[in-house]
PDB file of C-alpha atoms in Angstrom:
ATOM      1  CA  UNK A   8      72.505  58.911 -82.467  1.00 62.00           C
ATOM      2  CA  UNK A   9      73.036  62.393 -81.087  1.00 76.00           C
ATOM      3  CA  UNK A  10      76.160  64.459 -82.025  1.00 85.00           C
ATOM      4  CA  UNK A  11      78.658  64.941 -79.440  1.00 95.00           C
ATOM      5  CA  UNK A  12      79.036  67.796 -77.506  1.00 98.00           C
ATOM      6  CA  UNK A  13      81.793  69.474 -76.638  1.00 98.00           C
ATOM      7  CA  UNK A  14      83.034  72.882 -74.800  1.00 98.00           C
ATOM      8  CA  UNK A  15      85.954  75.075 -75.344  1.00 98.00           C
ATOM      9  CA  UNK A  16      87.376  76.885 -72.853  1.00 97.00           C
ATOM     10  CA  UNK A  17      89.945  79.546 -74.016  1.00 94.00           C
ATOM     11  CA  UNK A  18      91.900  81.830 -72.320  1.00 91.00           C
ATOM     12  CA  UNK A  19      95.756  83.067 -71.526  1.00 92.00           C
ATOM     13  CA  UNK A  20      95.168  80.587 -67.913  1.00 95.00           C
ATOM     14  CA  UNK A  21      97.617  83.461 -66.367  1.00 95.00           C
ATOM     15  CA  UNK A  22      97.067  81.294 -64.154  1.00 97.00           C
ATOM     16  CA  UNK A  23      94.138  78.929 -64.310  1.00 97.00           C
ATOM     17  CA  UNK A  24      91.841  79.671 -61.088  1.00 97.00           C
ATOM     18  CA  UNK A  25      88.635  77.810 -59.470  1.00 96.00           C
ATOM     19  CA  UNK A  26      86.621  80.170 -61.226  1.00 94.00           C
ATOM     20  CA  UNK A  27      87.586  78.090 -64.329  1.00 95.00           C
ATOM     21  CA  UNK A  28      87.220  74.907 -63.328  1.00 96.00           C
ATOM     22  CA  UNK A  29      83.800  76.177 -62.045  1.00 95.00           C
ATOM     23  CA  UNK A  30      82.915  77.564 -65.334  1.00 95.00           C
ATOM     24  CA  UNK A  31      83.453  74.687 -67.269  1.00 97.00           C
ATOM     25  CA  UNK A  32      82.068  72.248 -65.109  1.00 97.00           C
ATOM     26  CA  UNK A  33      78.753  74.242 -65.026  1.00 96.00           C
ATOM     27  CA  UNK A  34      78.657  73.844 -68.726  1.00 97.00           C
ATOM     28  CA  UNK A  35      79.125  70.213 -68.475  1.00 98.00           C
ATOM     29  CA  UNK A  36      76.321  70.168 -66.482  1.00 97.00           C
ATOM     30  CA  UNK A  37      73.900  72.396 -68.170  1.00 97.00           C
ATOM     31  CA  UNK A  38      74.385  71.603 -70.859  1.00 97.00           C
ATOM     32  CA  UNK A  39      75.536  67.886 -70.917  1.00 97.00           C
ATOM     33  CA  UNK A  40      79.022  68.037 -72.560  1.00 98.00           C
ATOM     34  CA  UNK A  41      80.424  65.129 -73.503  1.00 98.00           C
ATOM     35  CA  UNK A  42      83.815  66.879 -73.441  1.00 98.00           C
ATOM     36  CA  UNK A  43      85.812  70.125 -71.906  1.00 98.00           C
ATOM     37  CA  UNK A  44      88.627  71.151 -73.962  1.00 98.00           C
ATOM     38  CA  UNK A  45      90.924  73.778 -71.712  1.00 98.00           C
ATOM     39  CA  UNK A  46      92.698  75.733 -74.949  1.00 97.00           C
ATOM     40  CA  UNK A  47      95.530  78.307 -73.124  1.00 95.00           C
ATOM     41  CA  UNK A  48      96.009  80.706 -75.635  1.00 91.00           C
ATOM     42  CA  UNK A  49      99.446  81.436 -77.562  1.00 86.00           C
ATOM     43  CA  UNK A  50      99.647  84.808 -79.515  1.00 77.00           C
ATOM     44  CA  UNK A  51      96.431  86.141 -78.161  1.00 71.00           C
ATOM     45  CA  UNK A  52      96.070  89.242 -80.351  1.00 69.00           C
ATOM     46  CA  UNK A  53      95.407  91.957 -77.192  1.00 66.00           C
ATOM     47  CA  UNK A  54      97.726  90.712 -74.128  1.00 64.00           C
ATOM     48  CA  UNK A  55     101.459  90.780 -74.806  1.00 61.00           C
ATOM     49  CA  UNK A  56     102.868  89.958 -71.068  1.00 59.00           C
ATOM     50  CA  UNK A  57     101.985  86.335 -70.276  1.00 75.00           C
ATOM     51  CA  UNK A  58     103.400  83.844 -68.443  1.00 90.00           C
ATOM     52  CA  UNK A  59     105.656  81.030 -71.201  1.00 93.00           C
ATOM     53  CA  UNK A  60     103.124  78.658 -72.434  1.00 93.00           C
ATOM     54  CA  UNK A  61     104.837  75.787 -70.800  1.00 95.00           C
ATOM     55  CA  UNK A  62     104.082  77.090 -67.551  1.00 97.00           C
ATOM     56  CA  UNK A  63     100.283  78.019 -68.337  1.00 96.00           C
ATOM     57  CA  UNK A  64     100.124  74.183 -69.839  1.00 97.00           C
ATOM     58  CA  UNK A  65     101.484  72.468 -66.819  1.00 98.00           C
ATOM     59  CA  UNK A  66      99.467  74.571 -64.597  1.00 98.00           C
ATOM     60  CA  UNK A  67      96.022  73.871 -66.822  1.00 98.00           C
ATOM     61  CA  UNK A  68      97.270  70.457 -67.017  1.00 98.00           C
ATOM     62  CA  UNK A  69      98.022  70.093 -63.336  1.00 98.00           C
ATOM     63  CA  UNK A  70      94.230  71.725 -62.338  1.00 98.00           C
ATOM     64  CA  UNK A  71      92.409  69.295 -64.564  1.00 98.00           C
ATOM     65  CA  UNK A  72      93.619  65.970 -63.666  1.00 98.00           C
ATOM     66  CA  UNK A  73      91.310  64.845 -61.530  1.00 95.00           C
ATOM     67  CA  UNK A  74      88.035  65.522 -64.060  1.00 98.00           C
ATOM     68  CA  UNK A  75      87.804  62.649 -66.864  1.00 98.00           C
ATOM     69  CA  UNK A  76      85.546  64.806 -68.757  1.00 98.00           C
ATOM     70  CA  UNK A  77      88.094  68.364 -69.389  1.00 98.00           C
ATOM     71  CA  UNK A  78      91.291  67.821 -71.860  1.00 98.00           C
ATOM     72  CA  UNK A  79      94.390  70.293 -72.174  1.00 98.00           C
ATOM     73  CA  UNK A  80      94.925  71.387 -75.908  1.00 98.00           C
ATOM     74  CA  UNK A  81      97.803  72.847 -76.887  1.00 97.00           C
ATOM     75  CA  UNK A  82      97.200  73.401 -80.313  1.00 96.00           C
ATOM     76  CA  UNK A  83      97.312  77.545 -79.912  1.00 94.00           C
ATOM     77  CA  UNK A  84     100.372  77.104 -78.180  1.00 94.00           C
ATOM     78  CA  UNK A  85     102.010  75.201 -80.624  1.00 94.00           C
ATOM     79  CA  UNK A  86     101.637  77.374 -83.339  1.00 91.00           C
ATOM     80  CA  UNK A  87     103.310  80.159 -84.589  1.00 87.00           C
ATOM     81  CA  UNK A  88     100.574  82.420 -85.329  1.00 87.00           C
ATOM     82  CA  UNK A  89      98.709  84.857 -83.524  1.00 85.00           C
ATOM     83  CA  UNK A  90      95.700  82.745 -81.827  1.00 85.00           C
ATOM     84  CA  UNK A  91      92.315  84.128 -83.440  1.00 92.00           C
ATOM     85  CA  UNK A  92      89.429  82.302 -82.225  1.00 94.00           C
ATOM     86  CA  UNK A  93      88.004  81.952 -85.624  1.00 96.00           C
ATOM     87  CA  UNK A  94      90.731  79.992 -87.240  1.00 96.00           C
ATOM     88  CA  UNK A  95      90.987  77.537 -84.054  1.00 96.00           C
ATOM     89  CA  UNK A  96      87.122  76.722 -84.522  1.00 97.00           C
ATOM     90  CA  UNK A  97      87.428  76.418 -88.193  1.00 97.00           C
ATOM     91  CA  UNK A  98      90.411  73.756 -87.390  1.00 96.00           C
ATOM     92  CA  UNK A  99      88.108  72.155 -84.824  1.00 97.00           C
ATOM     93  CA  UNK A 100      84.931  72.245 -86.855  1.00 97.00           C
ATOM     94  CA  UNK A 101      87.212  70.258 -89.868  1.00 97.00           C
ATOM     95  CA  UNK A 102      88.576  67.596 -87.260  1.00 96.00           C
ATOM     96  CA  UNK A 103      85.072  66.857 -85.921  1.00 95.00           C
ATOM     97  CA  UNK A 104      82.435  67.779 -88.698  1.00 95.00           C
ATOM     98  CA  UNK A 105      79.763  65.915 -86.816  1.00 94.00           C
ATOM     99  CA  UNK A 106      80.521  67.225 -83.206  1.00 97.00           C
ATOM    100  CA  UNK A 107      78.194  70.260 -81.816  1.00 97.00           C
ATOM    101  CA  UNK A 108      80.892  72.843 -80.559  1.00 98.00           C
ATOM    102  CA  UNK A 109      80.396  74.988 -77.689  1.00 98.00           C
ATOM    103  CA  UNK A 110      82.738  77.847 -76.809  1.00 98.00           C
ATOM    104  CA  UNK A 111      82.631  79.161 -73.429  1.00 97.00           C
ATOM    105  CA  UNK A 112      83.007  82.767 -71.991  1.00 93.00           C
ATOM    106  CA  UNK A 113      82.810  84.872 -69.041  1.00 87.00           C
ATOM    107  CA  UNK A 114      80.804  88.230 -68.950  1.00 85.00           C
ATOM    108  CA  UNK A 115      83.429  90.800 -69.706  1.00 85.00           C
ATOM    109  CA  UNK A 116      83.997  88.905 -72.824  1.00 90.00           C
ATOM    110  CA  UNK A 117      80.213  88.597 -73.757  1.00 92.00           C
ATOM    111  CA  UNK A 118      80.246  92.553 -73.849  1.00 93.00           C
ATOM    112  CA  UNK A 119      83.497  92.368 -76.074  1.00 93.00           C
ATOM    113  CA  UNK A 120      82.410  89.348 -78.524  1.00 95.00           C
ATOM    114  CA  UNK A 121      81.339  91.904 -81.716  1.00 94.00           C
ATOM    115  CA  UNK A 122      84.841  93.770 -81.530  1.00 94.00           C
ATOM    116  CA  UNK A 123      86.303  89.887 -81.859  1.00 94.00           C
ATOM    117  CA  UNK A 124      88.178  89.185 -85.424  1.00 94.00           C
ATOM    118  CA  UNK A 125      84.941  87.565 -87.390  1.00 96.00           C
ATOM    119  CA  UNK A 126      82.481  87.164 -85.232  1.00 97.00           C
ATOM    120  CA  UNK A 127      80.091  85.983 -87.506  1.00 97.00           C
ATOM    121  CA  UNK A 128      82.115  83.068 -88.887  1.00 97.00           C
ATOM    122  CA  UNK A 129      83.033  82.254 -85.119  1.00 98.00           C
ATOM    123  CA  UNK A 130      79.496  81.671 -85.101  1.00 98.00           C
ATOM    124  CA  UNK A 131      78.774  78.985 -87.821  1.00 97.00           C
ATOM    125  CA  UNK A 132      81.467  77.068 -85.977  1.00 98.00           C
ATOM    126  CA  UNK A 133      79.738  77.049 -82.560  1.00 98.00           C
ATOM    127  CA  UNK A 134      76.900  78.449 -80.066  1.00 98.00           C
ATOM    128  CA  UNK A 135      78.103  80.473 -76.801  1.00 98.00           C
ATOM    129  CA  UNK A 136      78.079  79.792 -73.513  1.00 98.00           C
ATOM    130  CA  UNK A 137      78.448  83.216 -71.487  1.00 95.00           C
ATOM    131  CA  UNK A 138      78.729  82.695 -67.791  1.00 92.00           C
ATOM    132  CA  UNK A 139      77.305  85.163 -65.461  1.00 84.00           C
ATOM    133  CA  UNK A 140      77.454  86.091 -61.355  1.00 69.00           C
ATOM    134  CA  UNK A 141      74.140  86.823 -59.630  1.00 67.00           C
ATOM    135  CA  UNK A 142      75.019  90.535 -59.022  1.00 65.00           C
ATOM    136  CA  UNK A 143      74.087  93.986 -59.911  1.00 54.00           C
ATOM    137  CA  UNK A 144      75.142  93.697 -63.917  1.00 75.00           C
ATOM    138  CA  UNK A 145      72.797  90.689 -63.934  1.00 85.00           C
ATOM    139  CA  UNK A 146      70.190  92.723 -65.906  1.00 88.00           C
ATOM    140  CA  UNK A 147      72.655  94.143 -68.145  1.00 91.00           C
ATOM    141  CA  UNK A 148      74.404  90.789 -69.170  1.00 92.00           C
ATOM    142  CA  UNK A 149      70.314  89.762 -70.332  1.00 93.00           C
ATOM    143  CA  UNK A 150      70.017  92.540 -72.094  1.00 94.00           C
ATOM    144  CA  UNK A 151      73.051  91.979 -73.993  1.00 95.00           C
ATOM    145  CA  UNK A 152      72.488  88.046 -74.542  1.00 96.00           C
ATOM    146  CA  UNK A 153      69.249  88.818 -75.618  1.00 97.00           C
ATOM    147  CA  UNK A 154      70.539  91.768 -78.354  1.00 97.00           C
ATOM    148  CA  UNK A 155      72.896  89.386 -79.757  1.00 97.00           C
ATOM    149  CA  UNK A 156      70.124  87.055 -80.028  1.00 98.00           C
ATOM    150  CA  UNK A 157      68.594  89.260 -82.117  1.00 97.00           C
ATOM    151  CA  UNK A 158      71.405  89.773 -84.183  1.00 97.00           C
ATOM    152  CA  UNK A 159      72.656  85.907 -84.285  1.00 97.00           C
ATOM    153  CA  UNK A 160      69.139  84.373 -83.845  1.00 97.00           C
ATOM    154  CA  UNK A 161      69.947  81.067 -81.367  1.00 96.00           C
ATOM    155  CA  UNK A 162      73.398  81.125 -80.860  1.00 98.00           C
ATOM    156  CA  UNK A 163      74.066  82.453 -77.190  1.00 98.00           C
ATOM    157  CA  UNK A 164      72.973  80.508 -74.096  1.00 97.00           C
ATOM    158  CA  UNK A 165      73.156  81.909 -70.258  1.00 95.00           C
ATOM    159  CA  UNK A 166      75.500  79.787 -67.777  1.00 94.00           C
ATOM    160  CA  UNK A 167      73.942  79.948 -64.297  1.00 88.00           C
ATOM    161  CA  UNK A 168      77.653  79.817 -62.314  1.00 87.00           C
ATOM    162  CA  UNK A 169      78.066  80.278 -58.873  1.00 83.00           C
ATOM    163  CA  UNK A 170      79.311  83.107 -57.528  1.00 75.00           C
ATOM    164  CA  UNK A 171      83.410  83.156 -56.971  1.00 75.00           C
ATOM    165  CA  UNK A 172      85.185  86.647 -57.376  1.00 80.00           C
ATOM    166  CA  UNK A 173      88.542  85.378 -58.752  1.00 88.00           C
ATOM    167  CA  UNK A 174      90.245  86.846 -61.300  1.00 91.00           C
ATOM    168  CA  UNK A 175      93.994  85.828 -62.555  1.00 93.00           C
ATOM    169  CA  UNK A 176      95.250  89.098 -62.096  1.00 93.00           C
ATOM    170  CA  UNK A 177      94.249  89.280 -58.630  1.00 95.00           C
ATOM    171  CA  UNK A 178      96.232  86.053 -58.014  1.00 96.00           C
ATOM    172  CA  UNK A 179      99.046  87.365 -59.609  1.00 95.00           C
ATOM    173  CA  UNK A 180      98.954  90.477 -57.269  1.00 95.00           C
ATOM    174  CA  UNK A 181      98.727  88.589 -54.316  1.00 96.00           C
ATOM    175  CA  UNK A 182     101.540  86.405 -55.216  1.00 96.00           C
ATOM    176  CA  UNK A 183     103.761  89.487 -55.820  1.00 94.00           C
ATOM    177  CA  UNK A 184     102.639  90.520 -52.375  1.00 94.00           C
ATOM    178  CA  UNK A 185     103.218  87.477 -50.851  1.00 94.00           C
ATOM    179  CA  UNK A 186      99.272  87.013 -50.407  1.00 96.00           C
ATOM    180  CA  UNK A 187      97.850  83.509 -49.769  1.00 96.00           C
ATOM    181  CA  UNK A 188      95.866  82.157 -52.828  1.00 97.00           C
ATOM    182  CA  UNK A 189      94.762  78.849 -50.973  1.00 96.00           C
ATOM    183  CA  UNK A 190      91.167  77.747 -51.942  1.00 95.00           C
ATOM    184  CA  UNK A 191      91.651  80.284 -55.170  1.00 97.00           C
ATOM    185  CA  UNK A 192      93.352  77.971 -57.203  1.00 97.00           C
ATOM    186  CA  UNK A 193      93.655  74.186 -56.876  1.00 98.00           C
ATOM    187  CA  UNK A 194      96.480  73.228 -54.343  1.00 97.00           C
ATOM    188  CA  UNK A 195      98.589  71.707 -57.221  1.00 98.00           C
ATOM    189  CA  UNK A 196      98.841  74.487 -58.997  1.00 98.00           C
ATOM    190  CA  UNK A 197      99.463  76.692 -56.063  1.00 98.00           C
ATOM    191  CA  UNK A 198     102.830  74.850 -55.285  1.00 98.00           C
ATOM    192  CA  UNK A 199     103.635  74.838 -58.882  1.00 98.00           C
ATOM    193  CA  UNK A 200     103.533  78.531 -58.529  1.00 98.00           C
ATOM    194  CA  UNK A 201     105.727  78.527 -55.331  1.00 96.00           C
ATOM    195  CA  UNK A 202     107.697  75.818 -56.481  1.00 97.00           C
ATOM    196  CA  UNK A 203     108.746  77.790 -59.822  1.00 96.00           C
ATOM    197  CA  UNK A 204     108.621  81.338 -58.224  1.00 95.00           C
ATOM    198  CA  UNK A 205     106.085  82.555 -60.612  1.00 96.00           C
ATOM    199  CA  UNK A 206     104.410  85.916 -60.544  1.00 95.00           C
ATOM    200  CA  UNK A 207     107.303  87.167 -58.129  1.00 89.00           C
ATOM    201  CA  UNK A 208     108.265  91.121 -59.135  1.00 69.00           C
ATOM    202  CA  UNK A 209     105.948  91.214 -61.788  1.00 48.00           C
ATOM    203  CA  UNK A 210     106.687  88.697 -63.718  1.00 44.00           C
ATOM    204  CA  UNK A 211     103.611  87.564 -65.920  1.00 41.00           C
ATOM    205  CA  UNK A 212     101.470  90.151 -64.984  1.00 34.00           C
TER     206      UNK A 212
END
């Protein structure tokens, strides 16, 4: 019998967008997930200004509902300490020794991944997923999956994603401006966001 698969999505969800959701359920796809696990992100270690985690939660929470295959967990938020990817995978990786782990990332990140805190014991937890956008950094982002091939033979994969500029700061702007965000996030989570007055002077960006 095959191991399960499954994906981690992490990120501060400041808030959760379609581009997500898109992510992840191109990674399902490709590479036939069993599972999506949607981690927000408590004490990241390089963004201080985030929305409370029980708002990021119910908004990831809220977004997912109507996918059997993604699951909130709330197991950075929970705790106490600052949320290093390393240590979440290691917890992970000890919960389900016989489950193939997949973390998921966009580009920017991809670009970022060596500066990470261990990167190299991130990577005897799981392989990487990096999505990218047909556009004009398309030969760059090869280039740079393929060097860190070289360097961690096997381990990072190409996610063919369709193209949606969205970005969580750019939702948070238009909020503040009093911008639409229809058809950039899913509808429930855009009246959660009117319905608490998030993202209005500032707040959470």
């Amino acid at each position: 019998m095959d191991a399960k698969k499954i994906g981690i999505m992490g990120g501060t969800f400041d808030p959760i967008h379609n581009g997500h959701l898109v992510i992840a359920e191109t990674a399902r796809e490709q590479f036939r997930l069993q599972e999506i696990l949607f981690l927000p992100s408590g004490h990241p270690p390089h963004k201080e200004h985030t929305m409370p985690a029980s708002h990021r939660c119910s908004m990831v929470s809220l977004a997912i509902a109507g996918n059997p295959f993604f699951t909130l967990d709330r197991r950075e938020v929970e705790s106490s300490d600052i949320s290093y990817t390393y240590v979440t995978l290691q917890n992970l990786k000890k919960e389900l020794p016989q489950t193939e782990l997949f973390f998921i990332l966009g580009a920017d990140s991809l670009f970022d991944f060596q500066s990470w805190r261990k990167p190299e014991e991130i990577l005897t937890y799981c392989s990487i997923l990096a999505a990218y956008r047909k556009h004009e950094q398309q030969d760059r982002f090869f280039q740079q999956i393929d060097l860190l091939n070289r360097k961690y033979p096997g381990k990072f994969f190409p996610l063919d994603t369709p193209s949606l500029e969205v970005s969580s700061q750019d939702i948070r702007n238009r909020v503040q401006h009093g911008r639409s965000i229809r058809y950039l996030v899913p509808e429930e989570v855009g009246a959660y966001i009117r319905a608490h007055h998030l993202y209005q002077g500032g707040i959470g960006i």
